[in-house]
């Protein structure tokens, strides 16, 4: 099975920045679509950003467009999420996810992904 491990979360002031990392156990990044999701208690998981390794095409949810950037380093099997101009509403547990088959246009739907990391907490205040 593919294993994903996130890191980089923490507490930051409004307007600050954080960079999340997600290390994959194998060459997952070379073959899969990768995504970042977030969830707050009692709410559904929300797709934040996704990227295809083959084309490097990216997708973002509207609330983070222009502030967040998803990228990957295939040589390091690592996915990143650079988060700038953070707002209090960005506070959540952030998860990375991967799958080899994602239906076009559904890259931010959590039901499309099979493999998930354990999450890293981001708190903005």
CSV table of N, CA, C and O in Angstrom, one decimal:
chain,number,residue,atom,x,y,z
A,1,UNK,N,0.8,-1.2,0.0
A,1,UNK,CA,0.0,0.0,0.0
A,1,UNK,C,0.9,1.3,0.0
A,1,UNK,O,2.0,1.3,0.5
A,2,UNK,N,0.3,2.3,-0.6
A,2,UNK,CA,1.0,3.6,-0.6
A,2,UNK,C,0.9,4.2,0.8
A,2,UNK,O,-0.2,4.2,1.4
A,3,UNK,N,1.9,4.8,1.3
A,3,UNK,CA,1.9,5.5,2.6
A,3,UNK,C,2.2,6.9,2.3
A,3,UNK,O,3.2,7.2,1.6
A,4,UNK,N,1.5,7.8,3.0
A,4,UNK,CA,1.7,9.3,2.8
A,4,UNK,C,1.8,9.8,4.2
A,4,UNK,O,1.1,9.5,5.1
A,5,UNK,N,2.8,10.7,4.4
A,5,UNK,CA,3.1,11.3,5.7
A,5,UNK,C,3.2,12.8,5.5
A,5,UNK,O,4.2,13.3,4.8
A,6,UNK,N,2.3,13.5,6.2
A,6,UNK,CA,2.3,15.0,6.1
A,6,UNK,C,3.2,15.6,7.2
A,6,UNK,O,3.3,15.0,8.3
A,7,UNK,N,3.6,16.8,7.0
A,7,UNK,CA,4.3,17.6,8.0
A,7,UNK,C,4.2,19.0,7.7
A,7,UNK,O,3.8,19.4,6.6
A,8,UNK,N,4.7,19.9,8.6
A,8,UNK,CA,4.7,21.3,8.3
A,8,UNK,C,3.6,22.1,8.9
A,8,UNK,O,3.6,23.4,8.8
A,9,UNK,N,2.6,21.5,9.5
A,9,UNK,CA,1.6,22.2,10.2
A,9,UNK,C,2.1,23.0,11.4
A,9,UNK,O,3.2,22.8,11.9
A,10,UNK,N,1.2,23.8,11.9
A,10,UNK,CA,1.6,24.6,13.1
A,10,UNK,C,0.6,25.7,13.4
A,10,UNK,O,-0.4,25.8,12.7
A,11,UNK,N,1.0,26.6,14.3
A,11,UNK,CA,0.2,27.8,14.6
A,11,UNK,C,0.9,29.0,13.9
A,11,UNK,O,2.1,29.2,14.0
A,12,UNK,N,0.1,29.9,13.3
A,12,UNK,CA,0.6,31.0,12.7
A,12,UNK,C,-0.4,32.2,12.8
A,12,UNK,O,-1.6,31.9,13.0
A,13,UNK,N,0.1,33.4,12.7
A,13,UNK,CA,-0.8,34.5,12.8
A,13,UNK,C,-1.5,34.8,11.5
A,13,UNK,O,-1.0,34.4,10.4
A,14,UNK,N,-2.6,35.5,11.5
A,14,UNK,CA,-3.3,35.9,10.3
A,14,UNK,C,-2.3,36.7,9.4
A,14,UNK,O,-1.6,37.5,9.9
A,15,UNK,N,-2.3,36.3,8.1
A,15,UNK,CA,-1.4,36.9,7.2
A,15,UNK,C,-0.1,36.2,7.0
A,15,UNK,O,0.7,36.5,6.1
A,16,UNK,N,0.2,35.2,7.9
A,16,UNK,CA,1.4,34.5,7.8
A,16,UNK,C,1.4,33.4,6.7
A,16,UNK,O,0.5,33.3,6.0
A,17,UNK,N,2.5,32.6,6.7
A,17,UNK,CA,2.7,31.6,5.7
A,17,UNK,C,3.1,30.3,6.4
A,17,UNK,O,3.7,30.3,7.5
A,18,UNK,N,2.8,29.2,5.7
A,18,UNK,CA,3.2,27.9,6.1
A,18,UNK,C,3.4,27.1,4.8
A,18,UNK,O,2.7,27.3,3.8
A,19,UNK,N,4.3,26.1,4.9
A,19,UNK,CA,4.5,25.1,3.8
A,19,UNK,C,4.3,23.7,4.3
A,19,UNK,O,5.1,23.3,5.2
A,20,UNK,N,3.3,23.1,3.8
A,20,UNK,CA,3.1,21.7,4.2
A,20,UNK,C,3.8,20.7,3.2
A,20,UNK,O,3.9,21.1,2.0
A,21,UNK,N,4.2,19.6,3.7
A,21,UNK,CA,4.9,18.6,2.9
A,21,UNK,C,4.2,17.3,3.1
A,21,UNK,O,3.6,17.0,4.2
A,22,UNK,N,4.3,16.5,2.1
A,22,UNK,CA,3.7,15.1,2.1
A,22,UNK,C,4.6,14.2,1.4
A,22,UNK,O,4.8,14.3,0.2
A,23,UNK,N,5.2,13.3,2.1
A,23,UNK,CA,6.2,12.4,1.6
A,23,UNK,C,5.5,11.0,1.3
A,23,UNK,O,4.8,10.5,2.2
A,24,UNK,N,5.7,10.5,0.1
A,24,UNK,CA,5.1,9.3,-0.3
A,24,UNK,C,6.1,8.1,-0.2
A,24,UNK,O,7.3,8.4,-0.3
A,25,UNK,N,5.6,6.9,0.1
A,25,UNK,CA,6.4,5.8,0.4
A,25,UNK,C,7.2,5.3,-0.8
A,25,UNK,O,8.1,4.5,-0.7
A,26,UNK,N,6.7,5.6,-2.0
A,26,UNK,CA,7.3,5.1,-3.2
A,26,UNK,C,7.2,6.1,-4.3
A,26,UNK,O,7.1,7.3,-4.0
A,27,UNK,N,7.3,5.7,-5.5
A,27,UNK,CA,7.2,6.7,-6.6
A,27,UNK,C,5.8,7.0,-6.9
A,27,UNK,O,5.4,7.3,-8.1
A,28,UNK,N,4.9,7.1,-5.9
A,28,UNK,CA,3.5,7.4,-6.1
A,28,UNK,C,3.4,8.7,-6.8
A,28,UNK,O,2.5,8.8,-7.7
A,29,UNK,N,4.2,9.7,-6.5
A,29,UNK,CA,4.0,11.0,-7.1
A,29,UNK,C,4.2,10.9,-8.6
A,29,UNK,O,3.6,11.7,-9.4
A,30,UNK,N,5.0,10.0,-9.0
A,30,UNK,CA,5.3,9.9,-10.4
A,30,UNK,C,4.1,9.3,-11.2
A,30,UNK,O,4.1,9.4,-12.4
A,31,UNK,N,3.2,8.7,-10.5
A,31,UNK,CA,2.2,7.9,-11.2
A,31,UNK,C,0.7,8.4,-10.9
A,31,UNK,O,-0.2,8.0,-11.6
A,32,UNK,N,0.6,9.2,-9.8
A,32,UNK,CA,-0.7,9.5,-9.3
A,32,UNK,C,-1.1,10.9,-9.4
A,32,UNK,O,-0.2,11.8,-9.6
A,33,UNK,N,-2.4,11.2,-9.3
A,33,UNK,CA,-2.9,12.5,-9.0
A,33,UNK,C,-2.8,12.7,-7.5
A,33,UNK,O,-3.1,11.8,-6.7
A,34,UNK,N,-2.3,13.8,-7.1
A,34,UNK,CA,-2.1,14.1,-5.6
A,34,UNK,C,-3.0,15.3,-5.3
A,34,UNK,O,-3.1,16.3,-6.0
A,35,UNK,N,-3.5,15.3,-4.1
A,35,UNK,CA,-4.3,16.4,-3.6
A,35,UNK,C,-4.2,16.7,-2.2
A,35,UNK,O,-3.7,15.9,-1.4
A,36,UNK,N,-4.5,18.0,-1.8
A,36,UNK,CA,-4.6,18.4,-0.4
A,36,UNK,C,-6.0,18.7,-0.1
A,36,UNK,O,-6.8,19.3,-0.8
A,37,UNK,N,-6.4,18.2,1.1
A,37,UNK,CA,-7.8,18.4,1.6
A,37,UNK,C,-7.7,18.9,3.0
A,37,UNK,O,-6.6,18.8,3.7
A,38,UNK,N,-8.8,19.5,3.5
A,38,UNK,CA,-8.8,20.0,4.9
A,38,UNK,C,-10.1,19.7,5.5
A,38,UNK,O,-11.1,19.6,4.8
A,39,UNK,N,-10.1,19.6,6.8
A,39,UNK,CA,-11.3,19.3,7.6
A,39,UNK,C,-11.3,19.9,8.9
A,39,UNK,O,-10.3,19.9,9.6
A,40,UNK,N,-12.4,20.5,9.3
A,40,UNK,CA,-12.6,21.0,10.7
A,40,UNK,C,-13.7,20.1,11.3
A,40,UNK,O,-14.5,19.5,10.7
A,41,UNK,N,-13.7,20.0,12.7
A,41,UNK,CA,-14.6,19.1,13.4
A,41,UNK,C,-16.1,19.4,12.9
A,41,UNK,O,-16.5,20.5,12.8
A,42,UNK,N,-16.8,18.3,12.7
A,42,UNK,CA,-18.2,18.3,12.4
A,42,UNK,C,-18.5,18.9,11.0
A,42,UNK,O,-19.6,19.2,10.7
A,43,UNK,N,-17.4,19.0,10.2
A,43,UNK,CA,-17.6,19.5,8.8
A,43,UNK,C,-17.1,18.4,7.9
A,43,UNK,O,-16.2,17.6,8.2
A,44,UNK,N,-17.6,18.5,6.6
A,44,UNK,CA,-17.1,17.6,5.6
A,44,UNK,C,-15.7,18.0,5.2
A,44,UNK,O,-15.3,19.1,5.2
A,45,UNK,N,-15.0,17.0,4.7
A,45,UNK,CA,-13.6,17.3,4.2
A,45,UNK,C,-13.7,18.1,2.9
A,45,UNK,O,-14.6,17.7,2.0
A,46,UNK,N,-12.9,19.1,2.8
A,46,UNK,CA,-12.9,20.0,1.6
A,46,UNK,C,-11.7,19.8,0.8
A,46,UNK,O,-10.6,19.8,1.3
A,47,UNK,N,-11.8,19.7,-0.5
A,47,UNK,CA,-10.7,19.7,-1.4
A,47,UNK,C,-10.1,21.1,-1.5
A,47,UNK,O,-10.8,22.1,-1.7
A,48,UNK,N,-8.8,21.2,-1.4
A,48,UNK,CA,-8.1,22.5,-1.4
A,48,UNK,C,-7.3,22.7,-2.7
A,48,UNK,O,-7.5,23.7,-3.4
A,49,UNK,N,-6.5,21.7,-3.1
A,49,UNK,CA,-5.8,21.8,-4.3
A,49,UNK,C,-5.4,20.4,-4.8
A,49,UNK,O,-5.3,19.4,-4.0
A,50,UNK,N,-5.1,20.2,-6.1
A,50,UNK,CA,-4.7,19.0,-6.7
A,50,UNK,C,-3.8,19.2,-7.8
A,50,UNK,O,-3.8,20.3,-8.4
A,51,UNK,N,-2.9,18.2,-8.1
A,51,UNK,CA,-1.9,18.3,-9.2
A,51,UNK,C,-1.7,16.9,-9.8
A,51,UNK,O,-1.7,15.9,-9.1
A,52,UNK,N,-1.6,16.9,-11.1
A,52,UNK,CA,-1.3,15.7,-11.9
A,52,UNK,C,0.2,15.7,-12.2
A,52,UNK,O,0.7,16.7,-12.7
A,53,UNK,N,0.8,14.6,-11.9
A,53,UNK,CA,2.3,14.5,-12.1
A,53,UNK,C,2.6,14.6,-13.6
A,53,UNK,O,3.5,15.2,-14.0
A,54,UNK,N,1.7,13.9,-14.4
A,54,UNK,CA,2.0,13.8,-15.8
A,54,UNK,C,2.0,15.1,-16.6
A,54,UNK,O,2.8,15.4,-17.5
A,55,UNK,N,1.1,16.0,-16.1
A,55,UNK,CA,0.9,17.3,-16.9
A,55,UNK,C,1.3,18.5,-16.0
A,55,UNK,O,1.4,19.6,-16.5
A,56,UNK,N,1.4,18.3,-14.7
A,56,UNK,CA,1.6,19.4,-13.7
A,56,UNK,C,0.4,20.3,-13.7
A,56,UNK,O,0.6,21.5,-13.2
A,57,UNK,N,-0.7,19.9,-14.2
A,57,UNK,CA,-1.9,20.8,-14.2
A,57,UNK,C,-2.4,20.8,-12.7
A,57,UNK,O,-2.3,19.8,-12.0
A,58,UNK,N,-2.9,22.0,-12.3
A,58,UNK,CA,-3.3,22.1,-11.0
A,58,UNK,C,-4.8,22.6,-10.9
A,58,UNK,O,-5.3,23.2,-11.9
A,59,UNK,N,-5.4,22.4,-9.8
A,59,UNK,CA,-6.8,22.8,-9.5
A,59,UNK,C,-6.8,23.3,-8.1
A,59,UNK,O,-6.2,22.7,-7.2
A,60,UNK,N,-7.6,24.4,-7.9
A,60,UNK,CA,-7.7,25.0,-6.5
A,60,UNK,C,-9.2,25.3,-6.2
A,60,UNK,O,-9.9,25.6,-7.1
A,61,UNK,N,-9.5,25.1,-5.0
A,61,UNK,CA,-10.8,25.6,-4.6
A,61,UNK,C,-10.8,27.2,-4.6
A,61,UNK,O,-9.7,27.8,-4.3
A,62,UNK,N,-11.9,27.8,-4.8
A,62,UNK,CA,-11.9,29.2,-5.0
A,62,UNK,C,-11.3,30.0,-3.8
A,62,UNK,O,-10.7,31.0,-4.0
A,63,UNK,N,-11.6,29.5,-2.6
A,63,UNK,CA,-11.2,30.3,-1.4
A,63,UNK,C,-9.7,30.4,-1.2
A,63,UNK,O,-9.2,31.2,-0.4
A,64,UNK,N,-8.9,29.6,-1.9
A,64,UNK,CA,-7.5,29.6,-1.7
A,64,UNK,C,-6.7,30.1,-3.0
A,64,UNK,O,-5.5,30.3,-3.0
A,65,UNK,N,-7.4,30.3,-4.1
A,65,UNK,CA,-6.8,30.7,-5.3
A,65,UNK,C,-6.1,32.0,-5.1
A,65,UNK,O,-6.7,33.0,-4.6
A,66,UNK,N,-4.8,32.0,-5.6
A,66,UNK,CA,-4.0,33.2,-5.4
A,66,UNK,C,-3.3,33.3,-4.1
A,66,UNK,O,-2.4,34.1,-3.9
A,67,UNK,N,-3.6,32.4,-3.2
A,67,UNK,CA,-2.9,32.4,-1.9
A,67,UNK,C,-2.1,31.1,-1.6
A,67,UNK,O,-1.1,31.2,-1.0
A,68,UNK,N,-2.6,30.0,-2.1
A,68,UNK,CA,-2.0,28.7,-2.0
A,68,UNK,C,-1.4,28.3,-3.3
A,68,UNK,O,-1.9,28.6,-4.4
A,69,UNK,N,-0.3,27.4,-3.2
A,69,UNK,CA,0.3,26.9,-4.4
A,69,UNK,C,0.7,25.4,-4.1
A,69,UNK,O,1.4,25.2,-3.1
A,70,UNK,N,0.2,24.5,-4.9
A,70,UNK,CA,0.5,23.1,-4.8
A,70,UNK,C,1.7,22.8,-5.8
A,70,UNK,O,1.7,23.3,-6.9
A,71,UNK,N,2.6,22.0,-5.4
A,71,UNK,CA,3.7,21.6,-6.2
A,71,UNK,C,4.3,20.3,-5.8
A,71,UNK,O,3.9,19.7,-4.7
A,72,UNK,N,5.1,19.7,-6.6
A,72,UNK,CA,5.7,18.4,-6.2
A,72,UNK,C,7.2,18.3,-6.7
A,72,UNK,O,7.6,19.0,-7.6
A,73,UNK,N,7.9,17.5,-5.9
A,73,UNK,CA,9.3,17.2,-6.3
A,73,UNK,C,9.3,15.7,-6.5
A,73,UNK,O,9.4,14.9,-5.5
A,74,UNK,N,9.3,15.2,-7.7
A,74,UNK,CA,9.2,13.8,-8.0
A,74,UNK,C,10.5,13.1,-7.5
A,74,UNK,O,10.4,11.9,-7.0
A,75,UNK,N,11.6,13.7,-7.6
A,75,UNK,CA,12.8,13.1,-7.1
A,75,UNK,C,12.8,12.8,-5.6
A,75,UNK,O,13.5,11.8,-5.2
A,76,UNK,N,12.1,13.6,-4.9
A,76,UNK,CA,12.0,13.4,-3.4
A,76,UNK,C,10.7,12.7,-3.0
A,76,UNK,O,10.4,12.6,-1.8
A,77,UNK,N,9.9,12.4,-4.0
A,77,UNK,CA,8.5,11.8,-3.7
A,77,UNK,C,7.8,12.7,-2.7
A,77,UNK,O,7.1,12.1,-1.8
A,78,UNK,N,7.8,13.9,-2.9
A,78,UNK,CA,7.2,14.9,-2.0
A,78,UNK,C,6.3,15.9,-2.7
A,78,UNK,O,6.6,16.4,-3.7
A,79,UNK,N,5.1,16.0,-2.0
A,79,UNK,CA,4.1,17.0,-2.4
A,79,UNK,C,4.2,18.1,-1.5
A,79,UNK,O,4.4,17.9,-0.3
A,80,UNK,N,3.9,19.3,-2.0
A,80,UNK,CA,4.0,20.5,-1.1
A,80,UNK,C,2.7,21.3,-1.3
A,80,UNK,O,2.0,21.3,-2.3
A,81,UNK,N,2.4,22.1,-0.2
A,81,UNK,CA,1.3,23.1,-0.3
A,81,UNK,C,1.9,24.4,0.4
A,81,UNK,O,2.0,24.4,1.6
A,82,UNK,N,2.2,25.3,-0.4
A,82,UNK,CA,2.6,26.6,0.1
A,82,UNK,C,1.4,27.5,0.4
A,82,UNK,O,0.6,27.7,-0.5
A,83,UNK,N,1.3,27.9,1.6
A,83,UNK,CA,0.1,28.7,2.0
A,83,UNK,C,0.5,30.1,2.5
A,83,UNK,O,1.3,30.2,3.4
A,84,UNK,N,0.1,31.1,1.8
A,84,UNK,CA,0.4,32.4,2.1
A,84,UNK,C,-0.9,33.2,2.4
A,84,UNK,O,-2.0,32.8,2.2
A,85,UNK,N,-0.7,34.4,3.0
A,85,UNK,CA,-1.8,35.2,3.4
A,85,UNK,C,-2.9,34.4,4.1
A,85,UNK,O,-4.1,34.5,3.8
A,86,UNK,N,-2.5,33.7,5.1
A,86,UNK,CA,-3.4,32.8,5.8
A,86,UNK,C,-4.5,33.6,6.6
A,86,UNK,O,-4.2,34.6,7.1
A,87,UNK,N,-5.6,33.0,6.6
A,87,UNK,CA,-6.8,33.5,7.3
A,87,UNK,C,-7.3,32.6,8.4
A,87,UNK,O,-6.9,31.4,8.3
A,88,UNK,N,-8.0,33.1,9.3
A,88,UNK,CA,-8.5,32.3,10.4
A,88,UNK,C,-9.3,31.1,9.9
A,88,UNK,O,-9.3,30.0,10.4
A,89,UNK,N,-10.0,31.4,8.8
A,89,UNK,CA,-10.9,30.3,8.2
A,89,UNK,C,-10.1,29.2,7.5
A,89,UNK,O,-10.6,28.2,7.1
A,90,UNK,N,-8.8,29.3,7.4
A,90,UNK,CA,-7.9,28.3,6.9
A,90,UNK,C,-7.5,27.3,8.0
A,90,UNK,O,-6.9,26.2,7.7
A,91,UNK,N,-7.9,27.6,9.2
A,91,UNK,CA,-7.6,26.6,10.3
A,91,UNK,C,-8.4,25.3,10.1
A,91,UNK,O,-9.6,25.3,9.9
A,92,UNK,N,-7.6,24.2,10.1
A,92,UNK,CA,-8.2,22.9,9.8
A,92,UNK,C,-7.1,21.9,10.0
A,92,UNK,O,-5.9,22.2,10.1
A,93,UNK,N,-7.5,20.6,9.9
A,93,UNK,CA,-6.5,19.5,9.8
A,93,UNK,C,-6.4,19.3,8.3
A,93,UNK,O,-7.3,19.2,7.5
A,94,UNK,N,-5.1,19.3,7.8
A,94,UNK,CA,-4.8,19.2,6.4
A,94,UNK,C,-4.3,17.8,6.1
A,94,UNK,O,-3.4,17.3,6.8
A,95,UNK,N,-4.8,17.2,5.0
A,95,UNK,CA,-4.5,15.8,4.6
A,95,UNK,C,-4.0,15.8,3.2
A,95,UNK,O,-4.5,16.6,2.3
A,96,UNK,N,-3.0,15.0,2.9
A,96,UNK,CA,-2.7,14.8,1.5
A,96,UNK,C,-3.3,13.4,1.0
A,96,UNK,O,-3.6,12.5,1.9
A,97,UNK,N,-3.6,13.3,-0.2
A,97,UNK,CA,-4.2,12.1,-0.8
A,97,UNK,C,-3.7,11.8,-2.2
A,97,UNK,O,-3.2,12.7,-2.8
A,98,UNK,N,-3.8,10.5,-2.6
A,98,UNK,CA,-3.3,10.1,-3.9
A,98,UNK,C,-4.2,9.0,-4.4
A,98,UNK,O,-4.8,8.3,-3.7
A,99,UNK,N,-4.3,9.1,-5.8
A,99,UNK,CA,-5.0,8.0,-6.5
A,99,UNK,C,-4.5,8.0,-7.9
A,99,UNK,O,-4.1,9.0,-8.4
A,100,UNK,N,-4.6,6.8,-8.5
A,100,UNK,CA,-4.1,6.7,-9.9
A,100,UNK,C,-5.1,7.0,-10.9
A,100,UNK,O,-4.8,7.3,-12.1
A,101,UNK,N,-6.4,7.0,-10.5
A,101,UNK,CA,-7.4,7.3,-11.5
A,101,UNK,C,-8.4,8.3,-10.8
A,101,UNK,O,-9.1,8.0,-9.8
A,102,UNK,N,-8.4,9.5,-11.4
A,102,UNK,CA,-9.3,10.5,-10.9
A,102,UNK,C,-10.1,11.0,-12.1
A,102,UNK,O,-9.6,11.3,-13.2
A,103,UNK,N,-11.4,11.0,-11.9
A,103,UNK,CA,-12.3,11.4,-13.0
A,103,UNK,C,-12.1,12.9,-13.3
A,103,UNK,O,-12.0,13.7,-12.4
A,104,UNK,N,-12.0,13.3,-14.6
A,104,UNK,CA,-11.7,14.7,-14.9
A,104,UNK,C,-12.8,15.6,-14.3
A,104,UNK,O,-14.0,15.3,-14.3
A,105,UNK,N,-12.3,16.7,-13.7
A,105,UNK,CA,-13.2,17.7,-13.1
A,105,UNK,C,-13.6,17.3,-11.6
A,105,UNK,O,-14.3,18.1,-11.0
A,106,UNK,N,-13.1,16.2,-11.2
A,106,UNK,CA,-13.4,15.8,-9.8
A,106,UNK,C,-12.2,15.6,-8.9
A,106,UNK,O,-12.3,14.9,-7.9
A,107,UNK,N,-11.2,16.4,-9.2
A,107,UNK,CA,-9.9,16.3,-8.5
A,107,UNK,C,-10.0,16.7,-7.1
A,107,UNK,O,-9.2,16.4,-6.2
A,108,UNK,N,-11.0,17.5,-6.7
A,108,UNK,CA,-11.2,18.0,-5.4
A,108,UNK,C,-12.3,17.3,-4.6
A,108,UNK,O,-12.7,17.8,-3.5
A,109,UNK,N,-12.7,16.2,-5.1
A,109,UNK,CA,-13.7,15.4,-4.4
A,109,UNK,C,-12.9,14.2,-3.6
A,109,UNK,O,-12.2,13.4,-4.2
A,110,UNK,N,-13.1,14.2,-2.3
A,110,UNK,CA,-12.4,13.2,-1.5
A,110,UNK,C,-12.7,11.8,-1.9
A,110,UNK,O,-11.9,10.9,-1.7
A,111,UNK,N,-13.9,11.5,-2.4
A,111,UNK,CA,-14.3,10.2,-2.8
A,111,UNK,C,-13.5,9.6,-3.9
A,111,UNK,O,-13.5,8.4,-4.1
A,112,UNK,N,-12.8,10.5,-4.6
A,112,UNK,CA,-12.0,10.0,-5.7
A,112,UNK,C,-10.6,9.4,-5.3
A,112,UNK,O,-10.0,8.8,-6.1
A,113,UNK,N,-10.3,9.6,-4.0
A,113,UNK,CA,-8.9,9.2,-3.6
A,113,UNK,C,-9.0,8.0,-2.7
A,113,UNK,O,-9.8,7.9,-1.8
A,114,UNK,N,-8.0,7.1,-2.9
A,114,UNK,CA,-7.9,5.9,-2.1
A,114,UNK,C,-6.9,6.0,-1.0
A,114,UNK,O,-7.1,5.5,0.1
A,115,UNK,N,-5.8,6.7,-1.2
A,115,UNK,CA,-4.7,6.7,-0.2
A,115,UNK,C,-4.7,8.1,0.5
A,115,UNK,O,-4.7,9.2,-0.1
A,116,UNK,N,-4.5,8.1,1.8
A,116,UNK,CA,-4.6,9.3,2.7
A,116,UNK,C,-3.5,9.2,3.7
A,116,UNK,O,-3.1,8.2,4.2
A,117,UNK,N,-3.0,10.4,4.0
A,117,UNK,CA,-2.1,10.6,5.1
A,117,UNK,C,-2.8,10.8,6.4
A,117,UNK,O,-4.1,10.8,6.4
A,118,UNK,N,-2.1,10.9,7.5
A,118,UNK,CA,-2.7,11.0,8.8
A,118,UNK,C,-3.1,12.4,9.2
A,118,UNK,O,-3.8,12.7,10.2
A,119,UNK,N,-2.6,13.4,8.5
A,119,UNK,CA,-3.0,14.8,8.7
A,119,UNK,C,-2.0,15.6,9.5
A,119,UNK,O,-1.2,15.1,10.3
A,120,UNK,N,-2.1,16.9,9.2
A,120,UNK,CA,-1.2,17.8,10.0
A,120,UNK,C,-2.1,19.1,10.3
A,120,UNK,O,-2.8,19.6,9.4
A,121,UNK,N,-2.1,19.5,11.5
A,121,UNK,CA,-3.0,20.6,12.0
A,121,UNK,C,-2.4,22.0,11.6
A,121,UNK,O,-1.2,22.2,11.9
A,122,UNK,N,-3.2,22.8,11.1
A,122,UNK,CA,-2.9,24.2,10.8
A,122,UNK,C,-3.8,25.1,11.6
A,122,UNK,O,-5.1,24.9,11.5
A,123,UNK,N,-3.3,26.0,12.4
A,123,UNK,CA,-4.1,26.9,13.2
A,123,UNK,C,-3.7,28.3,12.9
A,123,UNK,O,-2.5,28.6,13.1
A,124,UNK,N,-4.6,29.1,12.5
A,124,UNK,CA,-4.4,30.5,12.2
A,124,UNK,C,-5.2,31.4,13.1
A,124,UNK,O,-6.4,31.3,13.2
A,125,UNK,N,-4.5,32.3,13.8
A,125,UNK,CA,-5.2,33.1,14.8
A,125,UNK,C,-4.6,34.5,14.9
A,125,UNK,O,-3.5,34.7,14.3
